[in-house]
Coordinates of C-alpha atoms and ligand atoms in Angstrom, one line a residue:
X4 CA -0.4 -147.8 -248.5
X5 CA -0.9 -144.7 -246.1
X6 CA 2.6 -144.8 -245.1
X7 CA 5.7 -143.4 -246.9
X8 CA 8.5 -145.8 -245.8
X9 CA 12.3 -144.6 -245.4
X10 CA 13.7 -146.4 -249.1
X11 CA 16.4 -148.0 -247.4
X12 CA 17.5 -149.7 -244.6
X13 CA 20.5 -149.6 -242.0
X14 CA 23.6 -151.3 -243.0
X15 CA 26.2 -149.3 -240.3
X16 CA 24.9 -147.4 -237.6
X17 CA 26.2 -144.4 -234.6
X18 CA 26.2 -144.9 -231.4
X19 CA 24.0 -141.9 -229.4
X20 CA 25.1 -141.1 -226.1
X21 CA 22.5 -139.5 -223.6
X22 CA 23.2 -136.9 -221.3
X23 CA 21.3 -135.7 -218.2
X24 CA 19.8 -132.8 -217.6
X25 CA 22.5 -131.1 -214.9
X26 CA 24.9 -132.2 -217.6
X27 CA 23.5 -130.3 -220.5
X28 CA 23.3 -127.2 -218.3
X29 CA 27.3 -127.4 -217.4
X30 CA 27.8 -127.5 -221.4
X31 CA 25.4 -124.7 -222.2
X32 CA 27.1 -122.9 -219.4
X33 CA 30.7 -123.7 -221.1
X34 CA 29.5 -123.2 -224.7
X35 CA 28.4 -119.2 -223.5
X36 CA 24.6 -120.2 -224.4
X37 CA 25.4 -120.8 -228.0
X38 CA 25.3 -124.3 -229.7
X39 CA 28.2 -123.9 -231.8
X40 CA 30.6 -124.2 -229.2
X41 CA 28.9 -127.8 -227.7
X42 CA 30.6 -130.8 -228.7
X43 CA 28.5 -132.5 -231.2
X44 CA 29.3 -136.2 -228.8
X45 CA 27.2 -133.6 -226.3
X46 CA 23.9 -133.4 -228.2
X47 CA 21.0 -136.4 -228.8
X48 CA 19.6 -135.3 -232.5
X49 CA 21.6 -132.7 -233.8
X50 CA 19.2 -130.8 -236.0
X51 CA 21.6 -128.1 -236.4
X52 CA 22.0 -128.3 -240.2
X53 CA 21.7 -130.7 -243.3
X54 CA 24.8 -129.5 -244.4
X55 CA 27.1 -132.6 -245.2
X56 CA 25.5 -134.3 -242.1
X57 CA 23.5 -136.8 -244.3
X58 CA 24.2 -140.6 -244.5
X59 CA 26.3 -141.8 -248.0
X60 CA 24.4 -144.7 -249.7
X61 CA 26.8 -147.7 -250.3
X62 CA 27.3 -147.2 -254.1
X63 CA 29.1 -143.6 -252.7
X64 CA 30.8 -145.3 -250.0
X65 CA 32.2 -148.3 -253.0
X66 CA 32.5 -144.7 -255.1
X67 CA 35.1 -143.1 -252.0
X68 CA 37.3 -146.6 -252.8
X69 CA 37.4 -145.8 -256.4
X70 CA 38.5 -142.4 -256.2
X71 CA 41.2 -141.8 -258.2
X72 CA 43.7 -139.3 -256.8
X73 CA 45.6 -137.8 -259.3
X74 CA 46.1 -134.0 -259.5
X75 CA 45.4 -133.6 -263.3
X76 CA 42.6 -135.2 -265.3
X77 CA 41.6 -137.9 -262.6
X78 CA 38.7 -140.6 -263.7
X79 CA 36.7 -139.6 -260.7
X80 CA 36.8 -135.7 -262.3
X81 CA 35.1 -137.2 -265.6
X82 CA 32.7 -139.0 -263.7
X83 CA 31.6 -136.1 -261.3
X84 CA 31.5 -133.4 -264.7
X85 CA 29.3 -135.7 -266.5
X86 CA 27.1 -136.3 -264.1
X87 CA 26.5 -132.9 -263.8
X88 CA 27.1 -132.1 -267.2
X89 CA 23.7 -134.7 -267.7
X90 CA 21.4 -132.8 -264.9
X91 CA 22.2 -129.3 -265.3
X92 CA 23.2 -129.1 -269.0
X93 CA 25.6 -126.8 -268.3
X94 CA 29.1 -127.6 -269.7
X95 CA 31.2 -125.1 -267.5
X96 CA 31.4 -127.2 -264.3
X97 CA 33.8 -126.4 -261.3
X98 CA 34.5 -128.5 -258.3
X99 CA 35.0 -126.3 -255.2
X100 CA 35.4 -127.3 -251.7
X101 CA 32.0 -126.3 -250.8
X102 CA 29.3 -123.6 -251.6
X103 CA 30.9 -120.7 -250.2
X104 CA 33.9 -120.8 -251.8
X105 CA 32.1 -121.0 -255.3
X106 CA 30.5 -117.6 -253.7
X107 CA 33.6 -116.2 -253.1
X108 CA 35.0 -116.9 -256.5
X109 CA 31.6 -115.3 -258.1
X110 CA 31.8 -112.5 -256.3
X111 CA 35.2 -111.5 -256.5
X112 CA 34.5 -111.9 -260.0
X113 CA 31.2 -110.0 -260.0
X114 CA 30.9 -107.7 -256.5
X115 CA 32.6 -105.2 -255.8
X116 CA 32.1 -101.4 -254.2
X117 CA 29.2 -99.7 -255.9
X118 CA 27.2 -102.9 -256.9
X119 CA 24.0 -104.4 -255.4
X120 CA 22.9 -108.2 -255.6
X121 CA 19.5 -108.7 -255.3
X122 CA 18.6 -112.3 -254.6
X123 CA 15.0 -113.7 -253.1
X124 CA 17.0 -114.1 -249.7
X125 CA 20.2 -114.8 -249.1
X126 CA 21.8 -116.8 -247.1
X127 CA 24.6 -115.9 -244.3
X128 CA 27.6 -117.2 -246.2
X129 CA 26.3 -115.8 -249.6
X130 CA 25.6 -112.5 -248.3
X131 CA 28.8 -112.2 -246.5
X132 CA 30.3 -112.9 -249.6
X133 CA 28.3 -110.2 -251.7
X134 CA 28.9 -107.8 -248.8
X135 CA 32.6 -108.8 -248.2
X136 CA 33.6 -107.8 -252.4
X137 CA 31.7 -104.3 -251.4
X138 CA 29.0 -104.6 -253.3
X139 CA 25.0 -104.9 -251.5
X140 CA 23.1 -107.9 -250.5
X141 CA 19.3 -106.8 -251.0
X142 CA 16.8 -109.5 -250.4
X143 CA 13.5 -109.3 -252.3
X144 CA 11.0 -112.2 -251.3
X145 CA 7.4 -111.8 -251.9
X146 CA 5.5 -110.6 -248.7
X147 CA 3.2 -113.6 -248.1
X148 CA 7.1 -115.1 -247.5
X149 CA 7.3 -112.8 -244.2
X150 CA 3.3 -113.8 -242.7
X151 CA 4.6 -117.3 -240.7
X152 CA 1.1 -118.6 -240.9
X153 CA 0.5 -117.8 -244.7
X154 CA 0.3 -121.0 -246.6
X155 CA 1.1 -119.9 -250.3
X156 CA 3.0 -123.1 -252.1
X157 CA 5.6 -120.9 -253.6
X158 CA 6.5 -118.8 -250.7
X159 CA 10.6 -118.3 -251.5
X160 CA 9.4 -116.9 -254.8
X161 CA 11.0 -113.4 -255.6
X162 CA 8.6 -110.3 -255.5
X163 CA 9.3 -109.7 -259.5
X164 CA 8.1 -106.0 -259.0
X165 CA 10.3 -105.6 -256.2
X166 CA 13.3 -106.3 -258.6
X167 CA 12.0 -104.4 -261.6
X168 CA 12.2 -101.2 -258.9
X169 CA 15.8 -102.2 -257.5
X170 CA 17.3 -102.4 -261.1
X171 CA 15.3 -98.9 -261.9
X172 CA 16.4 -97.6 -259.1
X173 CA 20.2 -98.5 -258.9
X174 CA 20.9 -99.0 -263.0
X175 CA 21.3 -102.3 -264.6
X176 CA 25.3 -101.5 -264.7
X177 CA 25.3 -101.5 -260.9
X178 CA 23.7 -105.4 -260.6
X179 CA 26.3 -107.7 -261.9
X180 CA 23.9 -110.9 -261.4
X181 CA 19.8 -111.4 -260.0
X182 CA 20.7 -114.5 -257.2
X183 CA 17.8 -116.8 -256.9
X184 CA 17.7 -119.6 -253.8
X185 CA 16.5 -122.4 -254.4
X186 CA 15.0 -123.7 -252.2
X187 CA 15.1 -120.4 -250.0
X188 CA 16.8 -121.5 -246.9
X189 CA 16.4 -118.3 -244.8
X190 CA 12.7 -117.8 -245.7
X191 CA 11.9 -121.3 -244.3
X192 CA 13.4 -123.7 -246.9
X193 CA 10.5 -122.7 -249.3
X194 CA 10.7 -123.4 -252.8
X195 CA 10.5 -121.0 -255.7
X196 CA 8.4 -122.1 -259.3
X197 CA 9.0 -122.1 -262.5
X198 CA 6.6 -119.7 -263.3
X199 CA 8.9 -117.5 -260.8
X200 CA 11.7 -118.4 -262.4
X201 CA 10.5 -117.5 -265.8
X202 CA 9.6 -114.4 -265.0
X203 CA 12.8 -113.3 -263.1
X204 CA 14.8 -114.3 -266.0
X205 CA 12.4 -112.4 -268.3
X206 CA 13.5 -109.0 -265.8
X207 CA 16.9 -110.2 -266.4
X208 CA 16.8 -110.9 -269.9
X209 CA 15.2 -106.8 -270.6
X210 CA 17.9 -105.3 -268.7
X211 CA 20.5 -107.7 -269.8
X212 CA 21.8 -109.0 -266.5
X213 CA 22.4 -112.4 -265.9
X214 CA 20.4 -114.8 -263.4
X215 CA 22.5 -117.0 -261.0
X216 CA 20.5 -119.6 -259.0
X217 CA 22.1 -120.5 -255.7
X218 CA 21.3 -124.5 -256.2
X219 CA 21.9 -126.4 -252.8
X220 CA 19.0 -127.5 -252.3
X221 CA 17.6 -128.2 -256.3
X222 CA 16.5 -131.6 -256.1
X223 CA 13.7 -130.5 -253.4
X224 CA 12.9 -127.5 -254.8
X225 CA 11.9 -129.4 -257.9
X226 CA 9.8 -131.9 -256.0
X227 CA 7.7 -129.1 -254.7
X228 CA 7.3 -127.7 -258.2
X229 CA 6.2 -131.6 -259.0
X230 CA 3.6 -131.4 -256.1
X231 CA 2.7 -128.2 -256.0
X232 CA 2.8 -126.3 -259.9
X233 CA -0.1 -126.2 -262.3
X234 CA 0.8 -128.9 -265.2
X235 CA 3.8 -130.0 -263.2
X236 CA 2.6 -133.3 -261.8
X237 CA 3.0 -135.3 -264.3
X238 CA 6.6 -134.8 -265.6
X239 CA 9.8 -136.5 -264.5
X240 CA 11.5 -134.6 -261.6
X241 CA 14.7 -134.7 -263.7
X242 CA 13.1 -132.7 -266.7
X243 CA 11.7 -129.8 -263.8
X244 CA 15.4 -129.6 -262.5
X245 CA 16.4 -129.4 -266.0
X246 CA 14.0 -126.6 -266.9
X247 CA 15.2 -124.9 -263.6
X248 CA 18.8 -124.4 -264.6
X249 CA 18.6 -124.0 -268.4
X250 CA 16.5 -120.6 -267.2
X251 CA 20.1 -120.0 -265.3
X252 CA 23.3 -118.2 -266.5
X253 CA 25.3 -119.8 -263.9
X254 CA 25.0 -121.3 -260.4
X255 CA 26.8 -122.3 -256.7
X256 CA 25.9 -125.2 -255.4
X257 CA 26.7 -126.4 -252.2
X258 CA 27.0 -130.4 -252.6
X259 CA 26.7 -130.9 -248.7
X260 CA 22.9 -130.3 -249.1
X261 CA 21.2 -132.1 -252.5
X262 CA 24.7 -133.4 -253.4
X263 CA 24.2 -135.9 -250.9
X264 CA 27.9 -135.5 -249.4
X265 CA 30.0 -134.8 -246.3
X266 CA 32.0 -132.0 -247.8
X267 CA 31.8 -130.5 -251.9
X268 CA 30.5 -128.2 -254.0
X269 CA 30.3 -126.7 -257.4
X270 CA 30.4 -123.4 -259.9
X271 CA 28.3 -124.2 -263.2
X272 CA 29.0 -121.1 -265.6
X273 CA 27.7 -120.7 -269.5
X274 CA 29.8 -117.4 -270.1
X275 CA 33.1 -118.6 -271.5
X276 CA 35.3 -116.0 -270.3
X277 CA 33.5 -115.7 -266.7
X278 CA 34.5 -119.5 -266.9
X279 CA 37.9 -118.9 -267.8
X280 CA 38.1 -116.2 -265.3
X281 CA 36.8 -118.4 -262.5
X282 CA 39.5 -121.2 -263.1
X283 CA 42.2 -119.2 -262.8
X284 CA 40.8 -117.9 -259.0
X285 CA 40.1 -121.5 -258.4
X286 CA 43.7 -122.7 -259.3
X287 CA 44.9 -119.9 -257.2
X288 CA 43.0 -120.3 -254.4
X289 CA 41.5 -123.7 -254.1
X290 CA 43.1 -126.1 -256.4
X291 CA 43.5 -127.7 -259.9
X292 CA 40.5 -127.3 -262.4
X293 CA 40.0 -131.3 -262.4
X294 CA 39.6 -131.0 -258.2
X295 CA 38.8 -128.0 -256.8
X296 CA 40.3 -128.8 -253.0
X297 CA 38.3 -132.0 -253.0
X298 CA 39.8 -135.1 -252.9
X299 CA 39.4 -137.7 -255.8
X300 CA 37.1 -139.6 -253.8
X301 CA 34.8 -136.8 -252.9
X302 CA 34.4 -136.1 -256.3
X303 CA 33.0 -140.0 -256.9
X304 CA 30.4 -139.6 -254.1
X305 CA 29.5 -136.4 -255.6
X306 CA 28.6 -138.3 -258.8
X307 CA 27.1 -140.8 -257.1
X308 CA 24.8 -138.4 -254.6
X309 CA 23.9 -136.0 -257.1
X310 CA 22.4 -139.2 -259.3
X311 CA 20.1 -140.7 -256.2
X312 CA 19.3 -137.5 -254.9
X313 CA 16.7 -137.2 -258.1
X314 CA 15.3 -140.7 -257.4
X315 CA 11.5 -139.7 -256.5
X316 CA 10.9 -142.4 -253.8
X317 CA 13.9 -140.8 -251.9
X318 CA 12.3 -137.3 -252.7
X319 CA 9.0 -138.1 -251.5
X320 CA 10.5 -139.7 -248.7
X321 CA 12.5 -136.8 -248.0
X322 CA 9.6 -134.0 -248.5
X323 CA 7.0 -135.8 -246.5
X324 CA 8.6 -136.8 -243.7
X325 CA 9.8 -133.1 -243.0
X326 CA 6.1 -132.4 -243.4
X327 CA 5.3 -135.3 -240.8
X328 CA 7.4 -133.2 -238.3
X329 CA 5.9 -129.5 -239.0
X330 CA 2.4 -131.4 -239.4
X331 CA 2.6 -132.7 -235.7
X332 CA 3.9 -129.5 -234.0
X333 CA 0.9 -127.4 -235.8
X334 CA -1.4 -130.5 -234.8
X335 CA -0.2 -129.5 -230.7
X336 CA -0.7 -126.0 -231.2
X337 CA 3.0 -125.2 -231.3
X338 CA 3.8 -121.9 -233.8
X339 CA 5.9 -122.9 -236.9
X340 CA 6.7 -121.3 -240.1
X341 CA 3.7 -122.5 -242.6
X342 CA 3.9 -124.7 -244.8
X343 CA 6.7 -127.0 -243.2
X344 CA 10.0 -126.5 -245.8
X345 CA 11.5 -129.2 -247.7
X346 CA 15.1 -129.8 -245.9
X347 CA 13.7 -128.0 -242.1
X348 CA 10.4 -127.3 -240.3
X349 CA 11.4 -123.5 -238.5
X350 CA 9.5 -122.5 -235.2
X351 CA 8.3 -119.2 -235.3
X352 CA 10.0 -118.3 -231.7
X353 CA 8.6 -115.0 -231.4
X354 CA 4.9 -116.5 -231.3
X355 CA 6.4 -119.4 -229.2
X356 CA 7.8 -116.8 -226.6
X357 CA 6.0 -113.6 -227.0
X358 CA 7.1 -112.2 -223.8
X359 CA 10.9 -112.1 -225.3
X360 CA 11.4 -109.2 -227.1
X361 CA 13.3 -109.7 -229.9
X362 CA 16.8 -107.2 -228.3
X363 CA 17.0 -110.1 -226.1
X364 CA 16.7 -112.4 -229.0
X365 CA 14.2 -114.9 -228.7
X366 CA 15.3 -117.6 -231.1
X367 CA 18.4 -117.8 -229.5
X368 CA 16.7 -118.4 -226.0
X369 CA 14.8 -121.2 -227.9
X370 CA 17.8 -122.8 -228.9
X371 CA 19.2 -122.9 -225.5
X372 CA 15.6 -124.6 -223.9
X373 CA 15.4 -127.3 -226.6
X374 CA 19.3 -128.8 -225.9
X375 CA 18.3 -127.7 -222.3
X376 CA 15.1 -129.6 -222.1
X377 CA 16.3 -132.8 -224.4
X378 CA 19.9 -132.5 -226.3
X379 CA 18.5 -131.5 -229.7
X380 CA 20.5 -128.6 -231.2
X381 CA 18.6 -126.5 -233.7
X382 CA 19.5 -123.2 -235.0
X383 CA 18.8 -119.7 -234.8
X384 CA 17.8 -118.1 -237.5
X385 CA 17.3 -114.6 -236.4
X386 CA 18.4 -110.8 -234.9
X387 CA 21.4 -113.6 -234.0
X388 CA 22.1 -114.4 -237.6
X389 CA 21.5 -111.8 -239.7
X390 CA 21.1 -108.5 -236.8
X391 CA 24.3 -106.9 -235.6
X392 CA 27.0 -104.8 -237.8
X393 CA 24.3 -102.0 -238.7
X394 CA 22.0 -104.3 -240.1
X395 CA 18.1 -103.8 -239.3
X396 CA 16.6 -107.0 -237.5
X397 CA 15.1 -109.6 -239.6
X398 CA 11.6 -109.7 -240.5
X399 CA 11.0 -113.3 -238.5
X400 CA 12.8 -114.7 -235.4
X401 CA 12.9 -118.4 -236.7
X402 CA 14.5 -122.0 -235.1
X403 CA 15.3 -124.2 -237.3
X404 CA 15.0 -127.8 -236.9
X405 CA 17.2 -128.8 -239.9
X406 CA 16.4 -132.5 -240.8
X407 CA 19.9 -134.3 -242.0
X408 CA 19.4 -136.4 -244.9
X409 CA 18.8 -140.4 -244.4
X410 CA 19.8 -140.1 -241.0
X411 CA 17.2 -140.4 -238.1
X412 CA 14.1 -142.7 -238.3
X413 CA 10.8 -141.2 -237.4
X414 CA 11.0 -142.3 -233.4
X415 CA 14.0 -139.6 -233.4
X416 CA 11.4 -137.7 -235.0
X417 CA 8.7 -138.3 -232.5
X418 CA 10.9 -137.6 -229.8
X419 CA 11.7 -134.5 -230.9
X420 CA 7.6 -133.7 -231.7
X421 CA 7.0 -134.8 -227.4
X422 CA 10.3 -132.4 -226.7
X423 CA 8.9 -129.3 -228.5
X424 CA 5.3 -130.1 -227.0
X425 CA 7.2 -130.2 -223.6
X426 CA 9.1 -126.8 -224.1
X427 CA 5.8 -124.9 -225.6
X428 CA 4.0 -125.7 -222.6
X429 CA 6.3 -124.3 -220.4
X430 CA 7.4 -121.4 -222.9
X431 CA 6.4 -118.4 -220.3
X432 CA 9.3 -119.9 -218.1
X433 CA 12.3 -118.9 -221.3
X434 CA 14.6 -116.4 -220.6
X435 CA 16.0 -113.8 -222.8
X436 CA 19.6 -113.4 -223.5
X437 CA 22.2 -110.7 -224.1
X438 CA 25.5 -110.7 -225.9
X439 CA 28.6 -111.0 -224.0
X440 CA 31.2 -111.5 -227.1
X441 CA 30.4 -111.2 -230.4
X442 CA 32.9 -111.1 -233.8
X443 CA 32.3 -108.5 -236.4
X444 CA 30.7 -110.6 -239.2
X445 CA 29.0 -114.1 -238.9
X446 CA 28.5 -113.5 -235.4
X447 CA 26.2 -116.2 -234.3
X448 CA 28.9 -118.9 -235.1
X449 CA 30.8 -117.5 -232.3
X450 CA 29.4 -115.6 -229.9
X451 CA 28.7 -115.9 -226.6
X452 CA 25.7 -115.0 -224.2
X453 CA 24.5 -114.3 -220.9
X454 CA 20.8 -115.6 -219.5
X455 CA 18.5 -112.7 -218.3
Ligands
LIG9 N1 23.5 -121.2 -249.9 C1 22.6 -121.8 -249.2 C2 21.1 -121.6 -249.5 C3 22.9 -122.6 -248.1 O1 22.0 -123.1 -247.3 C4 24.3 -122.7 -247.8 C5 24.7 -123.5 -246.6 C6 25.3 -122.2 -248.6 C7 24.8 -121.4 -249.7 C8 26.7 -122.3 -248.3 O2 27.2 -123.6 -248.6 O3 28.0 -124.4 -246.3 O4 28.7 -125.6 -248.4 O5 29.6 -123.3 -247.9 N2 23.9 -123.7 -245.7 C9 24.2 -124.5 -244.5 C10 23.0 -124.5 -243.6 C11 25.4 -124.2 -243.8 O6 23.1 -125.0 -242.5 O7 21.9 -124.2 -244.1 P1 28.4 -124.3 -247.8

């Protein structure tokens, strides 16, 4: 069989509501150009993350009834640490209420004025974190990972060199912990190998720093290691994801992504006293040990996700029909980040609109065309994102077209394909956009614009 089917089928569905045209520009106009502020009941196919926007299976949904709510020692804890306990191999597991707040723990244990984190890229929330403790985000991605058109299979591996230099240059003392993304979201959801891996821990292991992987997105980055690694094909998925984090000293892990959930996420630690350390932040600031701000029931649908997440007919399902997207839009000519990434395809907007230079931030005016042209929010990935507060503009000017998990059927997806095709044709016609409003850190959550 050519095609790979979607392994389940639709036992509740969501209502979409369709807007028209003039409507969408009133909203735009309302929301100051940025798609945060829109009302999600506003948009068609919101493709603005896979952050806990994916669809529970109904063994998590009979998991959210079982949830046991006590404060201390609750059944649904047990379930959700041994469950991870069996994937990771760790035995220092910590429920949090999502990925960035088992960042913020780490780094307040580990940042601080005077210390740099080097990491393949980082993410927003991650970086902010780093950079709020004091210490230096520094991202270090090989350079094929910054040529849009380069098709290397590993292309959110870490330039190994690059990090051999960074520790030379700034002393082993001053880098608390090597991050490694996995897959790497800001370099176009590409995943990293185990040959990577290896040697990244090797640096670590000569200089005696430990490695930290940031894990949301695990599950896929093993698949590609499955498809894509010398000697790889042939082994269990689970045994590649287990390889993965025995290489790690410690990882966050937000559970909205490969976790399969609406809202969770975890700290996995091996030192004993780092663990210790972290508990007592997480009782202070996010709850009890055996909950971590979650509710009892988001801690069954965590156990639950994080087991069907590793099933291969999902992950195949999952990887391929993100490549079916990015596939099509190269197919029609239109300029995406190559190869498509496991959990987003990324446009590569300042190809799409050349004649925007990137002060007047291209991705952004993207963004704005594609809810403007058919309600689809994507996000910028951009001078938006990471420019601003000193920082030097970003090597790429990406969209991202974020692909929730279990959630649209491919029509959504060939609707969004004709929209895209639609926009392309008529990209001379985009307008650039300047900042009206704009907060000191994390600005492209909040601020607003003006069309040129
Ligand atoms: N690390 C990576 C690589 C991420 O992609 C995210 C979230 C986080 C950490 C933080 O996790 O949201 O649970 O606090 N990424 C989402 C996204 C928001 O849209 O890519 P969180």
């Amino acid at each position: 069989m050519k095609t790979i089917i979607e392994p389940f089928r639709i036992k509740s569905v969501e209502p979409l509501r369709m807007t028209t045209r003039d409507e969408r520009e009133d909203k735009l106009r309302a929301a100051g150009f940025n798609v945060f502020h829109l009302h999600s009941a506003d948009v068609l196919i919101d493709l603005l993350t896979d952050s806990g926007t994916g669809a529970m299976s109904s063994e998590q949904w009979a998991g959210i009834m079982r949830g046991d709510e006590s404060y201390a020692g609750s059944p649904s804890y047990y379930r959700f640490r041994d469950r991870l306990r069996e994937i990771t191999g760790f035995e220092g597991i910590l429920p949090t209420h999502q990925g960035r707040a088992s960042e913020r723990i780490l780094f307040e244990l580990l940042g601080g004025p005077g210390k740099v984190v080097p990491n393949n890229a980082h993410f927003d929330t991650t970086r902010a974190n780093v950079e709020h403790s004091g210490a230096r985000a520094i991202d270090l991605m090989i350079p094929e990972a910054r040529e849009p058109r380069n098709r290397h299979p590993f292309k959110g591996n870490m330039d190994v060199a690059a990090l051999e230099r960074l520790i030379a240059e700034f002393g082993s003392d001053a880098v608390p912990a090597v991050m490694c993304t996995v897959t790497n979201n800001s370099g176009g959801g590409q995943p990293v190998s185990l040959e990577n891996l290896r040697a990244i821990r090797a640096v670590c292991d000569r200089h005696g720093i430990p490695l930290f992987l940031d894990a949301c997105r695990f599950a896929e980055n093993a698949w590609f290691i499955k498809q894509r690694e010398p000697g790889q094909g042939d082994r269990p998925v689970r045994a590649i994801v287990r390889d993965m984090f025995d290489l790690a000293d410690g990882a966050t892990i937000s559970a909205k992504k490969d976790g399969m959930v609406n809202i969770g996420g975890v700290l996995l630690l091996r030192d004993p006293e780092l663990l210790h350390r972290a508990s007592d932040v997480l009782i202070l600031t996010e709850g009890y040990v055996t909950y971590g701000g979650l509710a009892g029931r988001d801690l069954e649908a965590m156990a639950q996700g994080f087991e069907e997440v590793l099933h291969e007919d999902y992950l195949e399902y999952r990887v391929r029909s993100t490549q079916y997207l990015g596939d099509k839009l190269v197919a029609q000519g239109v300029p995406i980040l190559e190869p498509p990434g496991g959990h987003a395809v990324y446009l590569d907007a300042k190809a799409f609109c050349p004649h925007i230079p990137v002060g007047e931030f291209p991705g952004q005016a993207l963004t704005v065309a594609l809810y403007r042209e058919a309600g689809i929010r994507a996000c910028e990935i951009g001078s938006v994102m990471f420019g601003g507060g000193g920082h030097e503009p970003p090597p790429m000017e990406l969209v991202r077209l974020a692909i929730p998990r279990r959630v649209y059927t491919q029509s959504h997806i060939d609707y969004v394909i004709e929209a895209i095709v639609a926009v392309h044709r008529r990209a001379s016609e985009l307008r650039g956009l300047r900042i009206v409003e704009a907060p000191q850190v994390l600005r492209h959550f909040t601020a607003r614009f003006e069309e040129m």
